[in-house]
Short mmCIF file of C-alpha atoms in Angstrom, two decimals:
data_model
loop_
_atom_site.label_atom_id
_atom_site.label_comp_id
_atom_site.label_asym_id
_atom_site.label_seq_id
_atom_site.Cartn_x
_atom_site.Cartn_y
_atom_site.Cartn_z
CA MET A 967 78.29 -10.98 -96.54
CA THR A 968 75.55 -12.10 -98.86
CA GLU A 969 74.25 -10.26 -101.95
CA ALA A 970 71.07 -9.49 -100.02
CA ALA A 971 73.11 -7.24 -97.69
CA ILE A 972 73.82 -4.77 -100.48
CA VAL A 973 71.76 -1.61 -100.61
CA PRO A 974 72.21 0.04 -104.06
CA GLU A 975 73.20 3.63 -104.73
CA ALA A 976 70.51 6.16 -103.93
CA THR A 977 69.86 9.91 -104.17
CA VAL A 978 67.70 11.79 -101.72
CA PRO A 979 66.97 15.61 -101.70
CA GLY A 980 68.04 17.94 -98.98
CA ARG A 981 68.25 21.74 -98.40
CA CYS A 982 71.15 23.89 -97.30
CA ALA A 983 69.45 25.90 -94.52
CA ALA A 984 72.54 27.95 -93.52
CA LEU A 985 76.30 28.43 -94.16
CA LEU A 986 78.76 29.62 -91.59
CA VAL A 987 82.47 30.39 -91.40
CA GLU A 988 84.83 30.53 -88.38
CA THR A 989 84.95 33.49 -86.06
CA GLU A 990 86.11 34.12 -82.48
CA PRO A 991 85.94 32.70 -79.92
CA GLN A 992 86.80 29.08 -80.88
CA PRO A 993 84.80 27.06 -81.95
CA GLU A 994 82.22 29.52 -83.04
CA THR A 995 81.11 30.38 -86.55
CA ARG A 996 79.00 33.12 -88.10
CA ARG A 997 76.39 33.02 -90.88
CA VAL A 998 77.27 33.96 -94.46
CA ASP A 999 75.16 33.91 -97.62
CA GLN A 1000 77.76 31.84 -99.54
CA ILE A 1001 81.13 30.23 -99.36
CA ALA A 1002 83.72 29.83 -102.19
CA LEU A 1003 85.16 26.39 -101.42
CA ASP A 1004 88.49 25.28 -102.81
CA LEU A 1005 89.67 21.76 -102.65
CA GLY A 1006 91.20 22.42 -99.13
CA GLY A 1007 87.89 23.65 -97.70
CA ILE A 1008 87.19 27.22 -96.71
CA PRO A 1009 90.22 29.36 -97.66
CA GLY A 1010 91.85 31.25 -94.82
CA THR A 1011 90.34 29.27 -92.05
CA ARG A 1012 91.76 27.05 -89.33
CA HIS A 1013 90.47 23.77 -90.82
CA HIS A 1014 91.53 24.55 -94.39
CA GLY A 1015 93.95 22.06 -96.02
CA PHE A 1016 94.57 18.47 -96.80
CA THR A 1017 96.43 17.76 -93.65
CA ARG A 1018 96.23 18.74 -89.99
CA LYS A 1019 97.99 17.95 -86.65
CA ALA A 1020 96.91 14.89 -84.79
CA GLY A 1021 94.97 15.72 -81.54
CA PRO A 1022 92.94 14.10 -78.79
CA ARG A 1023 90.70 12.45 -81.29
CA GLU A 1024 93.67 10.30 -82.44
CA PRO A 1025 95.25 9.11 -79.24
CA TRP A 1026 97.00 6.38 -81.20
CA TYR A 1027 99.14 9.02 -83.01
CA ALA A 1028 101.78 11.31 -81.51
CA ARG A 1029 100.16 14.66 -80.52
CA GLY A 1030 100.92 17.15 -83.23
CA MET A 1031 101.87 14.59 -85.98
CA GLU A 1032 100.91 15.84 -89.42
CA MET A 1033 98.08 13.60 -90.80
CA ARG A 1034 95.50 13.45 -93.51
CA SER A 1035 92.73 15.91 -92.52
CA GLY A 1036 89.28 14.56 -93.29
CA ARG A 1037 87.88 17.49 -91.18
CA GLN A 1038 87.74 20.39 -93.70
CA LEU A 1039 84.11 21.05 -93.08
CA THR A 1040 81.52 20.41 -90.24
CA VAL A 1041 78.01 19.55 -91.42
CA VAL A 1042 75.04 19.53 -89.07
CA ALA A 1043 71.18 19.05 -89.40
CA VAL A 1044 68.50 21.33 -88.16
CA GLU A 1045 66.47 18.34 -86.94
CA GLU A 1046 69.36 16.78 -85.01
CA LEU A 1047 70.31 20.04 -83.34
CA ALA A 1048 66.73 20.15 -82.11
CA LEU A 1049 66.92 16.62 -80.81
CA ILE A 1050 70.18 17.39 -78.94
CA ALA A 1051 68.59 20.60 -77.45
CA ALA A 1052 65.55 18.59 -76.29
CA ALA A 1053 67.83 15.97 -74.67
CA MET A 1054 69.73 18.76 -72.88
CA GLN A 1055 66.49 20.50 -71.87
CA LEU A 1056 67.52 23.64 -73.80
CA PRO A 1057 65.27 25.67 -75.99
CA ARG A 1058 67.67 25.37 -78.92
CA ILE A 1059 71.21 24.87 -79.90
CA ALA A 1060 72.48 27.33 -82.53
CA PRO A 1061 74.85 25.97 -85.24
CA GLU A 1062 77.00 29.06 -84.59
CA TRP A 1063 77.90 27.83 -81.09
CA ILE A 1064 79.40 24.47 -82.20
CA GLY A 1065 81.47 25.39 -85.22
CA ALA A 1066 79.15 24.20 -87.93
CA ASN A 1067 79.84 25.33 -91.53
CA VAL A 1068 77.01 23.78 -93.42
CA VAL A 1069 73.55 23.34 -91.86
CA LEU A 1070 71.20 20.94 -93.76
CA GLU A 1071 67.52 20.37 -93.47
CA GLY A 1072 65.28 17.46 -94.62
CA VAL A 1073 67.96 14.75 -94.47
CA PRO A 1074 66.87 12.21 -91.95
CA ARG A 1075 69.62 10.90 -89.67
CA LEU A 1076 72.19 13.01 -91.29
CA SER A 1077 74.90 11.90 -88.83
CA TRP A 1078 74.50 8.27 -90.10
CA LEU A 1079 75.10 9.03 -93.73
CA PRO A 1080 77.87 6.60 -94.89
CA SER A 1081 81.31 7.74 -95.52
CA GLY A 1082 81.65 8.45 -99.27
CA THR A 1083 78.14 10.08 -99.49
CA ARG A 1084 78.26 13.14 -101.84
CA LEU A 1085 76.47 16.38 -100.98
CA VAL A 1086 75.96 17.74 -104.48
CA PHE A 1087 75.46 21.59 -104.60
CA ALA A 1088 74.84 23.37 -107.92
CA ASP A 1089 78.46 24.40 -108.30
CA ALA A 1090 80.47 22.27 -105.80
CA THR A 1091 80.52 18.84 -104.21
CA ILE A 1092 81.29 17.91 -100.56
CA VAL A 1093 82.16 14.19 -99.72
CA VAL A 1094 81.23 12.75 -96.28
CA GLU A 1095 84.34 11.56 -94.35
CA ALA A 1096 82.84 10.39 -91.06
CA GLN A 1097 80.42 10.98 -88.13
CA ASN A 1098 81.58 13.84 -86.05
CA ALA A 1099 82.14 13.16 -82.37
CA PRO A 1100 80.83 15.81 -79.99
CA CYS A 1101 83.51 17.31 -77.82
CA ARG A 1102 83.64 19.37 -74.65
CA ILE A 1103 84.87 22.50 -76.37
CA SER A 1104 81.47 22.80 -78.12
CA GLY A 1105 79.80 21.86 -74.78
CA ARG A 1106 81.52 24.82 -73.17
CA SER A 1107 80.55 27.11 -75.96
CA ILE A 1108 76.94 26.12 -75.55
CA ALA A 1109 77.19 26.64 -71.75
CA ARG A 1110 78.66 30.19 -72.41
CA HIS A 1111 75.53 31.08 -74.50
CA VAL A 1112 72.71 29.50 -72.53
CA ASP A 1113 74.14 29.73 -68.98
CA PRO A 1114 76.62 32.53 -68.84
CA GLY A 1115 76.42 32.64 -65.18
CA GLY A 1116 77.32 28.90 -64.81
CA ALA A 1117 74.21 28.09 -62.81
CA ILE A 1118 73.65 24.71 -64.35
CA ALA A 1119 76.15 22.25 -63.01
CA GLY A 1120 77.86 20.12 -65.52
CA LEU A 1121 76.13 21.60 -68.65
CA SER A 1122 79.26 21.62 -70.78
CA LEU A 1123 79.54 17.86 -70.23
CA GLU A 1124 76.02 17.22 -71.25
CA PHE A 1125 76.74 18.01 -74.92
CA PRO A 1126 79.25 15.18 -75.41
CA ARG A 1127 76.77 12.89 -73.57
CA GLN A 1128 73.61 13.85 -75.35
CA ALA A 1129 74.90 14.62 -78.84
CA ALA A 1130 76.50 11.29 -79.77
CA GLY A 1131 75.11 10.10 -83.03
CA LEU A 1132 73.37 13.54 -83.61
CA ARG A 1133 76.31 15.89 -84.01
CA GLY A 1134 76.54 15.63 -87.81
CA LEU A 1135 79.49 14.87 -90.11
CA VAL A 1136 83.00 15.96 -91.06
CA ALA A 1137 83.51 16.29 -94.72
CA SER A 1138 85.97 17.20 -97.53
CA VAL A 1139 85.57 19.13 -100.78
CA GLU A 1140 85.52 16.98 -103.90
CA ARG A 1141 84.58 19.69 -106.43
CA ALA A 1142 85.53 23.33 -105.70
CA GLY A 1143 83.09 26.10 -106.22
CA ILE A 1144 80.56 28.42 -104.60
CA ILE A 1145 77.91 26.94 -102.25
CA ARG A 1146 74.93 29.05 -101.32
CA ALA A 1147 72.50 29.13 -98.35
CA GLY A 1148 69.00 28.18 -99.42
CA GLU A 1149 70.22 25.78 -102.16
CA THR A 1150 68.53 22.52 -102.69
CA ILE A 1151 71.12 19.74 -102.81
CA ALA A 1152 71.23 16.19 -103.94
CA VAL A 1153 72.47 13.69 -101.26
CA LYS A 1154 74.15 10.85 -103.28
CA LEU A 1155 74.63 7.69 -101.24
CA PRO A 1156 77.16 5.11 -102.33
CA ARG A 1157 76.25 1.42 -102.54
CA GLN A 1158 76.18 0.21 -98.97
CA SER A 1159 77.05 -3.18 -97.37
CA ILE A 1160 78.22 -4.60 -94.09
CA TRP A 1161 81.62 -6.28 -93.86
CA THR A 1162 82.05 -8.98 -91.23
CA LEU A 1163 84.43 -11.92 -90.96
CA MET B 617 67.71 2.33 -89.35
CA THR B 618 67.52 0.45 -86.09
CA GLU B 619 70.19 -0.03 -83.48
CA ALA B 620 70.39 -3.65 -84.33
CA ALA B 621 71.83 -2.62 -87.86
CA ILE B 622 75.05 -1.31 -86.20
CA VAL B 623 78.04 -3.47 -86.37
CA PRO B 624 80.68 -2.24 -83.89
CA GLU B 625 84.33 -1.40 -84.70
CA ALA B 626 86.52 -4.37 -85.30
CA THR B 627 90.13 -5.19 -85.98
CA VAL B 628 91.24 -8.13 -88.07
CA PRO B 629 94.74 -9.15 -89.15
CA GLY B 630 96.25 -9.22 -92.51
CA ARG B 631 99.62 -9.47 -94.27
CA CYS B 632 101.32 -7.19 -96.85
CA ALA B 633 102.32 -9.82 -99.34
CA ALA B 634 103.98 -7.36 -101.83
CA LEU B 635 104.56 -3.68 -102.55
CA LEU B 636 104.84 -2.15 -105.96
CA VAL B 637 105.50 1.22 -107.57
CA GLU B 638 104.60 2.41 -111.07
CA THR B 639 106.76 1.65 -114.11
CA GLU B 640 106.18 1.64 -117.86
CA PRO B 641 104.03 0.80 -119.72
CA GLN B 642 100.91 2.18 -117.98
CA PRO B 643 99.34 0.86 -115.76
CA GLU B 644 102.10 -1.47 -114.76
CA THR B 645 103.90 -1.56 -111.42
CA ARG B 646 107.11 -3.35 -110.31
CA ARG B 647 107.88 -4.94 -106.93
CA VAL B 648 109.89 -3.10 -104.22
CA ASP B 649 110.84 -4.09 -100.74
CA GLN B 650 109.43 -0.96 -99.17
CA ILE B 651 107.83 2.34 -99.86
CA ALA B 652 108.29 5.69 -98.05
CA LEU B 653 104.82 7.12 -98.23
CA ASP B 654 104.12 10.77 -97.64
CA LEU B 655 100.65 12.23 -97.06
CA GLY B 656 100.21 12.52 -100.85
CA GLY B 657 100.92 8.80 -101.49
CA ILE B 658 104.06 7.59 -103.30
CA PRO B 659 106.25 10.65 -104.06
CA GLY B 660 107.25 11.06 -107.69
CA THR B 661 104.45 8.89 -109.19
CA ARG B 662 101.47 9.67 -111.29
CA HIS B 663 98.96 9.21 -108.65
CA HIS B 664 100.66 11.24 -105.98
CA GLY B 665 98.84 14.12 -104.48
CA PHE B 666 95.67 15.38 -102.82
CA THR B 667 93.98 16.25 -106.09
CA ARG B 668 93.71 14.84 -109.65
CA LYS B 669 91.96 15.54 -112.91
CA ALA B 670 88.43 14.21 -113.41
CA GLY B 671 88.24 11.46 -115.99
CA PRO B 672 85.92 8.83 -117.36
CA ARG B 673 85.24 7.57 -113.86
CA GLU B 674 83.45 10.78 -113.10
CA PRO B 675 81.24 11.46 -116.18
CA TRP B 676 79.27 14.03 -114.11
CA TYR B 677 82.30 16.24 -113.97
CA ALA B 678 83.97 18.03 -116.83
CA ARG B 679 86.88 16.09 -118.10
CA GLY B 680 90.18 17.50 -116.74
CA MET B 681 88.55 19.36 -113.80
CA GLU B 682 90.79 19.34 -110.72
CA MET B 683 89.07 17.35 -108.03
CA ARG B 684 89.86 15.64 -104.64
CA SER B 685 91.94 12.52 -105.44
CA GLY B 686 90.94 9.61 -103.20
CA ARG B 687 93.09 7.36 -105.55
CA GLN B 688 96.62 7.80 -104.15
CA LEU B 689 97.06 4.02 -103.73
CA THR B 690 95.69 0.85 -105.31
CA VAL B 691 95.27 -2.09 -102.96
CA VAL B 692 94.51 -5.65 -104.10
CA ALA B 693 94.19 -9.13 -102.38
CA VAL B 694 96.04 -12.26 -103.45
CA GLU B 695 92.85 -14.26 -102.97
CA GLU B 696 90.65 -11.92 -105.11
CA LEU B 697 93.24 -11.87 -107.98
CA ALA B 698 93.09 -15.73 -108.00
CA LEU B 699 89.31 -15.56 -108.15
CA ILE B 700 89.42 -13.16 -111.15
CA ALA B 701 92.01 -15.29 -112.86
CA ALA B 702 89.78 -18.32 -112.41
CA ALA B 703 86.76 -16.49 -113.81
CA MET B 704 88.89 -15.38 -116.81
CA GLN B 705 90.27 -18.94 -117.28
CA LEU B 706 93.89 -17.68 -116.79
CA PRO B 707 96.50 -19.41 -114.70
CA ARG B 708 97.05 -16.13 -112.74
CA ILE B 709 96.78 -12.34 -112.73
CA ALA B 710 100.00 -10.68 -111.51
CA PRO B 711 99.42 -7.49 -109.45
CA GLU B 712 102.24 -5.94 -111.71
CA TRP B 713 99.87 -5.93 -114.64
CA ILE B 714 96.96 -3.96 -113.15
CA GLY B 715 98.77 -1.14 -111.33
CA ALA B 716 98.60 -2.57 -107.79
CA ASN B 717 100.65 -0.80 -105.15
CA VAL B 718 99.77 -2.88 -102.06
CA VAL B 719 99.05 -6.59 -102.22
CA LEU B 720 97.39 -7.95 -99.09
CA GLU B 721 96.82 -11.56 -98.06
CA GLY B 722 94.47 -13.08 -95.51
CA VAL B 723 91.76 -10.41 -95.49
CA PRO B 724 88.54 -11.95 -96.78
CA ARG B 725 86.49 -9.91 -99.39
CA LEU B 726 89.10 -7.07 -99.31
CA SER B 727 87.24 -5.22 -102.01
CA TRP B 728 84.17 -4.83 -99.66
CA LEU B 729 85.96 -3.26 -96.77
CA PRO B 730 84.08 -0.08 -95.78
CA SER B 731 85.26 3.37 -96.68
CA GLY B 732 87.12 4.61 -93.60
CA THR B 733 88.75 1.34 -92.83
CA ARG B 734 92.34 1.84 -91.69
CA LEU B 735 95.18 -0.43 -92.85
CA VAL B 736 97.66 0.06 -89.98
CA PHE B 737 101.34 -0.77 -90.78
CA ALA B 738 103.97 -0.54 -88.14
CA ASP B 739 105.12 2.99 -89.29
CA ALA B 740 102.27 4.31 -91.56
CA THR B 741 98.50 4.10 -91.95
CA ILE B 742 96.38 3.93 -95.16
CA VAL B 743 92.74 4.69 -95.20
CA VAL B 744 90.27 3.01 -97.52
CA GLU B 745 88.44 5.43 -99.82
CA ALA B 746 86.29 3.15 -101.99
CA GLN B 747 86.17 -0.09 -103.92
CA ASN B 748 88.09 0.10 -107.16
CA ALA B 749 86.28 -0.41 -110.48
CA PRO B 750 88.04 -2.62 -113.01
CA CYS B 751 88.86 -0.80 -116.26
CA ARG B 752 89.67 -1.82 -119.80
CA ILE B 753 93.27 -0.43 -119.54
CA SER B 754 94.09 -3.06 -116.98
CA GLY B 755 92.24 -5.61 -119.19
CA ARG B 756 94.45 -4.69 -122.10
CA SER B 757 97.59 -4.93 -119.87
CA ILE B 758 96.51 -8.48 -118.77
CA ALA B 759 95.90 -9.38 -122.50
CA ARG B 760 99.44 -8.16 -123.41
CA HIS B 761 100.96 -10.50 -120.87
CA VAL B 762 98.88 -13.69 -121.22
CA ASP B 763 97.92 -13.47 -124.86
CA PRO B 764 100.55 -11.31 -126.78
CA GLY B 765 99.52 -12.65 -130.06
CA GLY B 766 95.95 -11.53 -129.59
CA ALA B 767 94.55 -15.09 -130.08
CA ILE B 768 91.85 -14.80 -127.41
CA ALA B 769 89.00 -12.64 -128.72
CA GLY B 770 87.74 -10.00 -126.38
CA LEU B 771 90.17 -10.92 -123.52
CA SER B 772 90.80 -7.27 -122.52
CA LEU B 773 87.03 -6.79 -121.98
CA GLU B 774 86.75 -9.85 -119.78
CA PHE B 775 88.66 -8.19 -116.90
CA PRO B 776 86.06 -5.30 -116.33
CA ARG B 777 83.38 -8.07 -116.66
CA GLN B 778 84.82 -10.65 -114.29
CA ALA B 779 86.67 -8.42 -111.87
CA ALA B 780 83.80 -6.36 -110.55
CA GLY B 781 83.74 -6.59 -106.70
CA LEU B 782 87.16 -8.38 -106.71
CA ARG B 783 89.46 -5.61 -107.96
CA GLY B 784 90.41 -4.17 -104.54
CA LEU B 785 90.40 -0.65 -103.13
CA VAL B 786 91.63 2.77 -103.71
CA ALA B 787 93.08 4.53 -100.65
CA SER B 788 94.81 7.49 -99.14
CA VAL B 789 97.69 7.91 -96.69
CA GLU B 790 96.60 9.00 -93.26
CA ARG B 791 99.96 8.65 -91.50
CA ALA B 792 103.23 9.03 -93.62
CA GLY B 793 106.05 6.55 -93.08
CA ILE B 794 107.72 3.48 -94.54
CA ILE B 795 105.66 0.37 -95.31
CA ARG B 796 107.42 -2.91 -95.86
CA ALA B 797 106.57 -6.02 -97.95
CA GLY B 798 106.09 -9.05 -95.48
CA GLU B 799 104.65 -6.82 -92.69
CA THR B 800 101.68 -8.00 -90.63
CA ILE B 801 99.08 -5.33 -90.60
CA ALA B 802 96.01 -4.49 -88.56
CA VAL B 803 92.83 -3.85 -90.51
CA LYS B 804 90.70 -1.53 -88.31
CA LEU B 805 87.13 -1.39 -89.37
CA PRO B 806 84.97 1.58 -88.45
CA ARG B 807 81.50 1.18 -86.90
CA GLN B 808 79.24 0.04 -89.76
CA SER B 809 75.59 0.70 -90.42
CA ILE B 810 73.19 0.98 -93.36
CA TRP B 811 71.38 4.23 -94.02
CA THR B 812 68.00 4.12 -95.68
CA LEU B 813 65.12 6.62 -95.83
#
């Protein structure tokens, strides 16, 4: 790695277009005006807490092993949901259908923000953990909404295929507080570099 | 960002040269043969837990505000400590003096491993949070050891100056378990890319 490969810290603006909390059936969420985050995420919800059970996303761990979470919140972008919908030949994909908690607007390539990026709201801060991987559960939820009769063969599998790199981020709360739909946020990127042998 | 800027996942080997836990005076640590990590870090120590109080490292937060930790463990490299010592014209810097918990060997540019890199031990996994920033407290600790009479003017300030980019990492526990000095580890790098507007 050379010094030239280092991209300095940067801050870009974004907007919180919507906020959502979990509802039934899994993995759906419903819109709310604001969320009072604590350091474990959204109190009283399935993904709240600092730890979680290992699942199919971590085949190298025993299923059900308690592990560090990193998945308190799911963040998506309006623009990326539109790209996924276009790729799946659907008029739209609602953030409600795929378990999104925070919908941002105006942040290009949201899914590619580096780990450690801070999403700074007026009264709370969220830190990016990783890019989210699209799963078949969300694909089935989309199919239930757009094709309840099951006419389109393989629709639920199209989501994991078409949404890779566009499905947003998983994130943790760094500073607890209330976040509000409609807020302008600051996206604070850490210094970036590439590590190779 | 273009596709060409993406560096795929990679795994490189490393060795755990030493393990240390906190002792007095701050910020010193002492060598142990093994550490039983839980998901909060090293049980019973100052940095254990999922949250901590904001301090001078986060001037944008109110001092003392409870925040996400990200600093459970301090990881350093034998090779980088030697580079810092050379830059400070000292024969060596002991990991004991600067609060290190995990000393690795054989991982080039350890301090530059990306956030989200996994340090996979046989029975536990540690995840890299961020590069550690060298502070004056460690500088003063080094000065106490190598220059107890205070003959070298400004020695404690030389550490923050010379150790930037070489002071290792802060990390969290992803999988709890026992880690042992002498273990060979796998360093699992996530897919890497650079985000720019």
